[in-house]
């Protein structure tokens, strides 16, 4: 369903049941706005289905040029998990995607230079040595030519030590630098990495993390604690270091625990306790960043081995 507002969100323009009329039920659809009235919709049907243009795929792209009132149909994006980011006032649009639904492979980027009317061939921007059970390559752009793609990798299996990879372009995707930004002294889980870029190229990466050394047993075991991590670098280039630190703290100065691994999660190798409502933003003047994240607060009343959750917000000032 699509709901359209005007006047900065003050006026509700649509009916309560304006259906988008996509080709299948969409899981985790991504919606992005561009220029004056252009809206991009990237939907995940979950399975590969035949479309009316460009062959079968599980990801489908739709485009509106009238503020979401009407939509193009059926342009497939073959591959796995995917996200989309347009230039806010420019003409370029970027899609980052796993090349296919496999345990290994690469991440590729599709580029449109005409607000999504036409798309170039996918560009390989870096390897996937493992396939996280949850997560997706996340793409962002600041509209000044800088594009970043971040993704989690688990070459040691889903409960082994994970890694984070970052691909950066400063020329709208013509050339790329890709490197592993996992800290040298880190061993643990790095779930749902998210990236934001300021107008002057401060690049901030955040994730949900478990350091395996936070219990005596190590590894992914009951009692391990999830935390919120973040780091930022101004205009990063290959092999620059992101000094990740815990970002959320309790009033008494102790790190805020987002979830504690249960025995069920250890026994079933379930690392999906914290779900993917997770996003970061950088202020227009580039002086601070905000993070929307989740914290589990106790057992769900009617879903087995699930948690109730708070959605929380935190803001931090840059000192770069």
mmCIF file of C-alpha atoms in Angstrom:
data_model
loop_
_atom_site.group_PDB
_atom_site.id
_atom_site.type_symbol
_atom_site.label_atom_id
_atom_site.label_comp_id
_atom_site.label_asym_id
_atom_site.label_seq_id
_atom_site.Cartn_x
_atom_site.Cartn_y
_atom_site.Cartn_z
ATOM 1 C CA UNK A 1 0.000 0.000 0.000
ATOM 2 C CA UNK A 2 1.164 3.525 -0.813
ATOM 3 C CA UNK A 3 0.319 6.568 1.280
ATOM 4 C CA UNK A 4 1.161 9.976 -0.197
ATOM 5 C CA UNK A 5 1.591 13.207 1.763
ATOM 6 C CA UNK A 6 2.319 16.740 0.526
ATOM 7 C CA UNK A 7 3.413 19.973 2.249
ATOM 8 C CA UNK A 8 6.227 18.228 4.078
ATOM 9 C CA UNK A 9 3.877 15.621 5.480
ATOM 10 C CA UNK A 10 1.106 17.963 6.595
ATOM 11 C CA UNK A 11 -1.470 17.003 3.968
ATOM 12 C CA UNK A 12 -2.620 13.433 3.315
ATOM 13 C CA UNK A 13 -3.234 13.131 -0.419
ATOM 14 C CA UNK A 14 -4.191 9.483 -0.877
ATOM 15 C CA UNK A 15 -7.085 7.275 0.001
ATOM 16 C CA UNK A 16 -6.531 4.853 2.842
ATOM 17 C CA UNK A 17 -6.331 1.882 0.466
ATOM 18 C CA UNK A 18 -4.298 3.035 -2.543
ATOM 19 C CA UNK A 19 -2.734 -0.220 -3.611
ATOM 20 C CA UNK A 20 0.640 -0.076 -5.342
ATOM 21 C CA UNK A 21 -0.339 -3.038 -7.591
ATOM 22 C CA UNK A 22 3.059 -4.710 -7.578
ATOM 23 C CA UNK A 23 3.419 -8.105 -9.249
ATOM 24 C CA UNK A 24 3.649 -10.080 -5.984
ATOM 25 C CA UNK A 25 3.645 -9.628 -2.227
ATOM 26 C CA UNK A 26 6.740 -7.582 -1.339
ATOM 27 C CA UNK A 27 8.958 -8.220 1.673
ATOM 28 C CA UNK A 28 11.068 -5.265 2.869
ATOM 29 C CA UNK A 29 10.233 -2.844 0.036
ATOM 30 C CA UNK A 30 12.538 0.164 -0.262
ATOM 31 C CA UNK A 31 11.050 3.527 -1.249
ATOM 32 C CA UNK A 32 13.170 6.567 -2.151
ATOM 33 C CA UNK A 33 12.262 10.012 -3.486
ATOM 34 C CA UNK A 34 14.173 12.086 -6.045
ATOM 35 C CA UNK A 35 13.881 15.522 -7.617
ATOM 36 C CA UNK A 36 10.339 16.850 -8.025
ATOM 37 C CA UNK A 37 7.879 13.956 -7.840
ATOM 38 C CA UNK A 38 10.038 10.961 -8.787
ATOM 39 C CA UNK A 39 9.641 7.963 -6.482
ATOM 40 C CA UNK A 40 11.560 4.683 -6.677
ATOM 41 C CA UNK A 41 10.125 1.419 -5.334
ATOM 42 C CA UNK A 42 12.278 -1.715 -5.008
ATOM 43 C CA UNK A 43 10.260 -4.758 -3.906
ATOM 44 C CA UNK A 44 11.344 -8.256 -2.919
ATOM 45 C CA UNK A 45 8.859 -10.956 -3.959
ATOM 46 C CA UNK A 46 10.861 -13.604 -2.073
ATOM 47 C CA UNK A 47 10.906 -15.981 -5.034
ATOM 48 C CA UNK A 48 11.756 -15.589 -8.692
ATOM 49 C CA UNK A 49 8.626 -15.014 -10.773
ATOM 50 C CA UNK A 50 8.156 -14.248 -14.458
ATOM 51 C CA UNK A 51 7.747 -10.557 -15.199
ATOM 52 C CA UNK A 52 6.799 -8.501 -18.223
ATOM 53 C CA UNK A 53 10.242 -7.025 -18.904
ATOM 54 C CA UNK A 54 13.858 -8.106 -18.411
ATOM 55 C CA UNK A 55 13.216 -11.744 -17.405
ATOM 56 C CA UNK A 56 12.412 -13.435 -14.094
ATOM 57 C CA UNK A 57 13.780 -12.251 -10.735
ATOM 58 C CA UNK A 58 12.796 -11.995 -7.078
ATOM 59 C CA UNK A 59 13.510 -8.219 -7.011
ATOM 60 C CA UNK A 60 11.313 -5.834 -8.951
ATOM 61 C CA UNK A 61 11.793 -2.140 -9.668
ATOM 62 C CA UNK A 62 8.909 0.325 -10.112
ATOM 63 C CA UNK A 63 9.091 4.042 -10.875
ATOM 64 C CA UNK A 64 6.668 6.941 -10.429
ATOM 65 C CA UNK A 65 7.119 10.454 -11.821
ATOM 66 C CA UNK A 66 3.965 11.915 -10.283
ATOM 67 C CA UNK A 67 4.673 11.584 -6.578
ATOM 68 C CA UNK A 68 3.465 8.011 -6.244
ATOM 69 C CA UNK A 69 0.048 8.419 -7.855
ATOM 70 C CA UNK A 70 0.874 6.045 -10.736
ATOM 71 C CA UNK A 71 3.691 3.563 -11.357
ATOM 72 C CA UNK A 72 5.604 1.798 -14.091
ATOM 73 C CA UNK A 73 5.486 -1.981 -13.889
ATOM 74 C CA UNK A 74 7.599 -5.074 -14.057
ATOM 75 C CA UNK A 75 11.301 -4.282 -14.428
ATOM 76 C CA UNK A 76 13.184 -7.176 -12.831
ATOM 77 C CA UNK A 77 16.521 -6.920 -11.007
ATOM 78 C CA UNK A 78 18.022 -10.446 -11.063
ATOM 79 C CA UNK A 79 20.016 -11.228 -7.925
ATOM 80 C CA UNK A 80 19.676 -11.491 -4.168
ATOM 81 C CA UNK A 81 19.131 -9.014 -1.310
ATOM 82 C CA UNK A 82 19.101 -5.428 -2.587
ATOM 83 C CA UNK A 83 18.699 -1.735 -1.629
ATOM 84 C CA UNK A 84 18.359 1.517 -3.602
ATOM 85 C CA UNK A 85 19.616 5.109 -3.217
ATOM 86 C CA UNK A 86 19.000 8.067 -5.574
ATOM 87 C CA UNK A 87 20.646 11.460 -5.614
ATOM 88 C CA UNK A 88 18.185 13.763 -3.911
ATOM 89 C CA UNK A 89 18.425 16.531 -6.513
ATOM 90 C CA UNK A 90 20.500 14.904 -9.254
ATOM 91 C CA UNK A 91 19.774 12.322 -11.929
ATOM 92 C CA UNK A 92 21.701 9.263 -10.714
ATOM 93 C CA UNK A 93 20.181 6.249 -8.944
ATOM 94 C CA UNK A 94 22.161 3.340 -7.461
ATOM 95 C CA UNK A 95 21.080 -0.197 -6.569
ATOM 96 C CA UNK A 96 23.382 -2.495 -4.561
ATOM 97 C CA UNK A 97 22.634 -6.201 -4.694
ATOM 98 C CA UNK A 98 23.970 -9.667 -4.020
ATOM 99 C CA UNK A 99 24.695 -11.079 -7.462
ATOM 100 C CA UNK A 100 22.608 -14.185 -6.704
ATOM 101 C CA UNK A 101 21.006 -16.153 -3.881
ATOM 102 C CA UNK A 102 24.065 -18.219 -3.052
ATOM 103 C CA UNK A 103 26.411 -18.638 -0.080
ATOM 104 C CA UNK A 104 29.277 -16.957 -1.934
ATOM 105 C CA UNK A 105 29.638 -14.619 -4.890
ATOM 106 C CA UNK A 106 29.924 -10.854 -5.086
ATOM 107 C CA UNK A 107 28.031 -7.626 -4.558
ATOM 108 C CA UNK A 108 27.189 -5.640 -7.658
ATOM 109 C CA UNK A 109 25.872 -2.132 -8.282
ATOM 110 C CA UNK A 110 23.392 -1.108 -10.967
ATOM 111 C CA UNK A 111 23.493 2.546 -12.040
ATOM 112 C CA UNK A 112 20.942 4.760 -13.754
ATOM 113 C CA UNK A 113 21.985 8.224 -14.948
ATOM 114 C CA UNK A 114 18.441 9.281 -15.918
ATOM 115 C CA UNK A 115 16.401 8.922 -12.695
ATOM 116 C CA UNK A 116 15.694 5.237 -13.200
ATOM 117 C CA UNK A 117 14.444 5.257 -16.790
ATOM 118 C CA UNK A 118 17.381 3.124 -17.956
ATOM 119 C CA UNK A 119 19.876 0.919 -16.100
ATOM 120 C CA UNK A 120 23.437 -0.075 -16.931
ATOM 121 C CA UNK A 121 24.940 -3.535 -16.570
ATOM 122 C CA UNK A 122 25.830 -4.567 -12.999
ATOM 123 C CA UNK A 123 29.313 -3.609 -11.733
ATOM 124 C CA UNK A 124 31.110 -6.026 -9.379
ATOM 125 C CA UNK A 125 32.243 -3.987 -6.346
ATOM 126 C CA UNK A 126 33.485 -6.726 -4.004
ATOM 127 C CA UNK A 127 33.351 -10.366 -2.870
ATOM 128 C CA UNK A 128 30.966 -12.305 -0.657
ATOM 129 C CA UNK A 129 32.821 -15.118 1.106
ATOM 130 C CA UNK A 130 29.778 -16.151 3.106
ATOM 131 C CA UNK A 131 26.061 -15.451 3.200
ATOM 132 C CA UNK A 132 24.658 -13.951 6.424
ATOM 133 C CA UNK A 133 21.303 -15.451 7.400
ATOM 134 C CA UNK A 134 19.890 -11.924 7.499
ATOM 135 C CA UNK A 135 21.125 -8.695 5.974
ATOM 136 C CA UNK A 136 21.649 -6.966 2.676
ATOM 137 C CA UNK A 137 24.200 -4.774 0.924
ATOM 138 C CA UNK A 138 23.272 -1.200 1.832
ATOM 139 C CA UNK A 139 23.902 1.613 -0.679
ATOM 140 C CA UNK A 140 23.927 5.367 -0.010
ATOM 141 C CA UNK A 141 24.912 8.531 -1.886
ATOM 142 C CA UNK A 142 25.259 12.163 -0.895
ATOM 143 C CA UNK A 143 24.363 13.549 -4.319
ATOM 144 C CA UNK A 144 27.840 15.020 -4.859
ATOM 145 C CA UNK A 145 29.276 11.979 -6.619
ATOM 146 C CA UNK A 146 30.091 9.916 -3.542
ATOM 147 C CA UNK A 147 28.546 6.439 -3.306
ATOM 148 C CA UNK A 148 29.079 3.893 -0.535
ATOM 149 C CA UNK A 149 28.062 0.240 -0.292
ATOM 150 C CA UNK A 150 28.459 -1.713 2.950
ATOM 151 C CA UNK A 151 27.691 -5.371 3.612
ATOM 152 C CA UNK A 152 28.226 -8.071 6.211
ATOM 153 C CA UNK A 153 30.134 -11.226 5.334
ATOM 154 C CA UNK A 154 30.398 -14.471 7.297
ATOM 155 C CA UNK A 155 33.214 -16.594 5.837
ATOM 156 C CA UNK A 156 33.320 -18.639 9.066
ATOM 157 C CA UNK A 157 29.638 -19.582 9.052
ATOM 158 C CA UNK A 158 26.688 -17.763 10.532
ATOM 159 C CA UNK A 159 27.825 -18.182 14.161
ATOM 160 C CA UNK A 160 31.523 -17.753 13.421
ATOM 161 C CA UNK A 161 33.302 -14.403 13.249
ATOM 162 C CA UNK A 162 31.689 -12.024 10.737
ATOM 163 C CA UNK A 163 33.298 -9.260 8.678
ATOM 164 C CA UNK A 164 32.220 -5.910 7.207
ATOM 165 C CA UNK A 165 33.180 -4.800 3.711
ATOM 166 C CA UNK A 166 32.917 -1.278 2.316
ATOM 167 C CA UNK A 167 33.012 -0.136 -1.314
ATOM 168 C CA UNK A 168 33.488 3.590 -2.028
ATOM 169 C CA UNK A 169 33.212 5.598 -5.234
ATOM 170 C CA UNK A 170 33.810 9.335 -5.582
ATOM 171 C CA UNK A 171 32.823 9.555 -9.254
ATOM 172 C CA UNK A 172 29.238 8.228 -9.319
ATOM 173 C CA UNK A 173 30.315 4.621 -9.689
ATOM 174 C CA UNK A 174 32.908 4.945 -12.440
ATOM 175 C CA UNK A 175 35.677 3.610 -10.157
ATOM 176 C CA UNK A 176 35.535 1.800 -6.805
ATOM 177 C CA UNK A 177 37.749 1.077 -3.802
ATOM 178 C CA UNK A 178 36.757 -1.940 -1.690
ATOM 179 C CA UNK A 179 38.232 -3.168 1.570
ATOM 180 C CA UNK A 180 37.497 -5.029 4.780
ATOM 181 C CA UNK A 181 36.723 -2.500 7.546
ATOM 182 C CA UNK A 182 36.410 -5.056 10.354
ATOM 183 C CA UNK A 183 38.683 -3.922 13.215
ATOM 184 C CA UNK A 184 41.885 -5.951 13.532
ATOM 185 C CA UNK A 185 41.102 -6.868 17.139
ATOM 186 C CA UNK A 186 37.414 -7.708 16.506
ATOM 187 C CA UNK A 187 35.957 -11.205 16.545
ATOM 188 C CA UNK A 188 32.194 -11.459 16.665
ATOM 189 C CA UNK A 189 28.896 -10.801 14.851
ATOM 190 C CA UNK A 190 28.350 -7.663 12.723
ATOM 191 C CA UNK A 191 24.645 -7.640 11.862
ATOM 192 C CA UNK A 192 22.903 -5.135 9.545
ATOM 193 C CA UNK A 193 25.710 -2.645 8.800
ATOM 194 C CA UNK A 194 24.250 0.685 7.660
ATOM 195 C CA UNK A 195 26.061 3.613 6.029
ATOM 196 C CA UNK A 196 25.364 7.356 5.758
ATOM 197 C CA UNK A 197 27.394 10.065 3.956
ATOM 198 C CA UNK A 198 27.479 13.799 4.667
ATOM 199 C CA UNK A 199 27.748 16.505 2.018
ATOM 200 C CA UNK A 200 31.495 16.785 2.757
ATOM 201 C CA UNK A 201 32.037 13.005 2.678
ATOM 202 C CA UNK A 202 31.955 12.028 6.334
ATOM 203 C CA UNK A 203 31.079 8.342 6.021
ATOM 204 C CA UNK A 204 29.493 6.703 9.071
ATOM 205 C CA UNK A 205 28.973 2.942 9.447
ATOM 206 C CA UNK A 206 26.896 1.401 12.243
ATOM 207 C CA UNK A 207 25.878 -2.156 13.106
ATOM 208 C CA UNK A 208 24.435 -4.478 15.745
ATOM 209 C CA UNK A 209 27.368 -6.395 17.211
ATOM 210 C CA UNK A 210 28.369 -9.165 19.598
ATOM 211 C CA UNK A 211 32.034 -9.224 20.620
ATOM 212 C CA UNK A 212 32.756 -12.882 21.334
ATOM 213 C CA UNK A 213 35.020 -12.024 24.261
ATOM 214 C CA UNK A 214 32.197 -10.566 26.367
ATOM 215 C CA UNK A 215 31.706 -13.949 28.086
ATOM 216 C CA UNK A 216 34.313 -16.370 29.356
ATOM 217 C CA UNK A 217 33.130 -19.055 26.918
ATOM 218 C CA UNK A 218 33.519 -16.866 23.827
ATOM 219 C CA UNK A 219 31.765 -17.662 20.574
ATOM 220 C CA UNK A 220 28.035 -17.459 19.992
ATOM 221 C CA UNK A 221 26.718 -18.794 23.308
ATOM 222 C CA UNK A 222 23.886 -18.035 25.694
ATOM 223 C CA UNK A 223 24.688 -14.982 27.785
ATOM 224 C CA UNK A 224 26.477 -13.079 25.027
ATOM 225 C CA UNK A 225 25.275 -9.474 24.718
ATOM 226 C CA UNK A 226 24.371 -7.427 21.648
ATOM 227 C CA UNK A 227 25.454 -3.742 21.462
ATOM 228 C CA UNK A 228 25.115 -0.831 19.031
ATOM 229 C CA UNK A 229 28.409 0.099 17.320
ATOM 230 C CA UNK A 230 29.336 3.021 15.077
ATOM 231 C CA UNK A 231 32.362 4.769 13.548
ATOM 232 C CA UNK A 232 32.954 7.585 11.064
ATOM 233 C CA UNK A 233 35.792 8.626 8.733
ATOM 234 C CA UNK A 234 36.024 11.763 6.628
ATOM 235 C CA UNK A 235 36.493 10.803 2.947
ATOM 236 C CA UNK A 236 37.632 7.221 3.541
ATOM 237 C CA UNK A 237 39.855 5.434 1.056
ATOM 238 C CA UNK A 238 41.067 1.855 0.756
ATOM 239 C CA UNK A 239 42.475 0.445 4.002
ATOM 240 C CA UNK A 240 41.476 3.430 6.143
ATOM 241 C CA UNK A 241 40.491 2.286 9.637
ATOM 242 C CA UNK A 242 37.034 2.666 11.142
ATOM 243 C CA UNK A 243 37.435 2.783 14.934
ATOM 244 C CA UNK A 244 34.138 1.242 15.965
ATOM 245 C CA UNK A 245 32.880 1.976 19.460
ATOM 246 C CA UNK A 246 29.723 1.209 21.407
ATOM 247 C CA UNK A 247 27.336 4.099 20.724
ATOM 248 C CA UNK A 248 24.470 3.619 23.205
ATOM 249 C CA UNK A 249 24.951 3.869 26.974
ATOM 250 C CA UNK A 250 22.732 3.725 30.041
ATOM 251 C CA UNK A 251 22.397 6.765 32.346
ATOM 252 C CA UNK A 252 24.897 5.153 34.762
ATOM 253 C CA UNK A 253 27.540 5.027 32.008
ATOM 254 C CA UNK A 254 27.376 1.298 31.306
ATOM 255 C CA UNK A 255 26.922 0.083 27.714
ATOM 256 C CA UNK A 256 23.291 -0.460 26.763
ATOM 257 C CA UNK A 257 22.583 -4.149 26.130
ATOM 258 C CA UNK A 258 20.185 -4.547 23.205
ATOM 259 C CA UNK A 259 19.619 -8.274 23.709
ATOM 260 C CA UNK A 260 21.165 -11.212 25.559
ATOM 261 C CA UNK A 261 21.581 -14.461 23.614
ATOM 262 C CA UNK A 262 19.221 -17.177 24.870
ATOM 263 C CA UNK A 263 19.859 -20.906 25.124
ATOM 264 C CA UNK A 264 17.342 -21.446 22.320
ATOM 265 C CA UNK A 265 19.326 -19.079 20.075
ATOM 266 C CA UNK A 266 22.583 -20.838 20.875
ATOM 267 C CA UNK A 267 21.096 -24.303 20.266
ATOM 268 C CA UNK A 268 19.496 -23.266 16.960
ATOM 269 C CA UNK A 269 22.290 -20.951 15.750
ATOM 270 C CA UNK A 270 19.666 -18.184 15.576
ATOM 271 C CA UNK A 271 21.383 -14.795 15.208
ATOM 272 C CA UNK A 272 18.255 -12.875 14.218
ATOM 273 C CA UNK A 273 17.246 -11.537 17.640
ATOM 274 C CA UNK A 274 17.517 -7.908 16.497
ATOM 275 C CA UNK A 275 15.530 -7.237 13.354
ATOM 276 C CA UNK A 276 16.154 -4.882 10.473
ATOM 277 C CA UNK A 277 14.398 -1.722 11.581
ATOM 278 C CA UNK A 278 17.729 0.066 11.658
ATOM 279 C CA UNK A 279 18.829 3.303 10.005
ATOM 280 C CA UNK A 280 21.342 6.128 10.354
ATOM 281 C CA UNK A 281 21.170 9.726 9.147
ATOM 282 C CA UNK A 282 23.560 12.680 9.074
ATOM 283 C CA UNK A 283 22.328 16.213 9.730
ATOM 284 C CA UNK A 284 22.146 18.687 6.814
ATOM 285 C CA UNK A 285 25.066 20.677 8.224
ATOM 286 C CA UNK A 286 27.154 17.521 8.769
ATOM 287 C CA UNK A 287 27.781 18.141 12.479
ATOM 288 C CA UNK A 288 25.875 15.208 13.984
ATOM 289 C CA UNK A 289 24.374 11.826 13.174
ATOM 290 C CA UNK A 290 21.272 10.012 14.403
ATOM 291 C CA UNK A 291 20.594 6.284 14.694
ATOM 292 C CA UNK A 292 17.233 4.534 14.912
ATOM 293 C CA UNK A 293 17.655 1.088 16.440
ATOM 294 C CA UNK A 294 15.878 -1.674 18.366
ATOM 295 C CA UNK A 295 16.191 -3.006 21.894
ATOM 296 C CA UNK A 296 14.527 -6.201 23.079
ATOM 297 C CA UNK A 297 12.631 -5.816 26.352
ATOM 298 C CA UNK A 298 11.283 -9.280 27.174
ATOM 299 C CA UNK A 299 9.463 -12.297 25.834
ATOM 300 C CA UNK A 300 6.700 -11.802 23.297
ATOM 301 C CA UNK A 301 3.253 -12.599 24.749
ATOM 302 C CA UNK A 302 2.181 -14.975 21.959
ATOM 303 C CA UNK A 303 5.198 -15.718 19.699
ATOM 304 C CA UNK A 304 7.505 -18.471 20.903
ATOM 305 C CA UNK A 305 11.175 -17.529 21.208
ATOM 306 C CA UNK A 306 10.478 -13.979 20.072
ATOM 307 C CA UNK A 307 10.894 -10.694 21.929
ATOM 308 C CA UNK A 308 8.965 -7.502 22.413
ATOM 309 C CA UNK A 309 10.944 -4.495 21.196
ATOM 310 C CA UNK A 310 11.437 -0.816 21.752
ATOM 311 C CA UNK A 311 12.383 1.400 18.821
ATOM 312 C CA UNK A 312 14.911 3.887 20.142
ATOM 313 C CA UNK A 313 16.767 6.915 18.809
ATOM 314 C CA UNK A 314 20.190 8.292 19.620
ATOM 315 C CA UNK A 315 22.136 11.337 18.440
ATOM 316 C CA UNK A 316 25.870 11.963 18.535
ATOM 317 C CA UNK A 317 28.047 14.915 17.495
ATOM 318 C CA UNK A 318 30.971 14.468 15.085
ATOM 319 C CA UNK A 319 34.507 15.337 16.154
ATOM 320 C CA UNK A 320 36.449 14.750 12.940
#
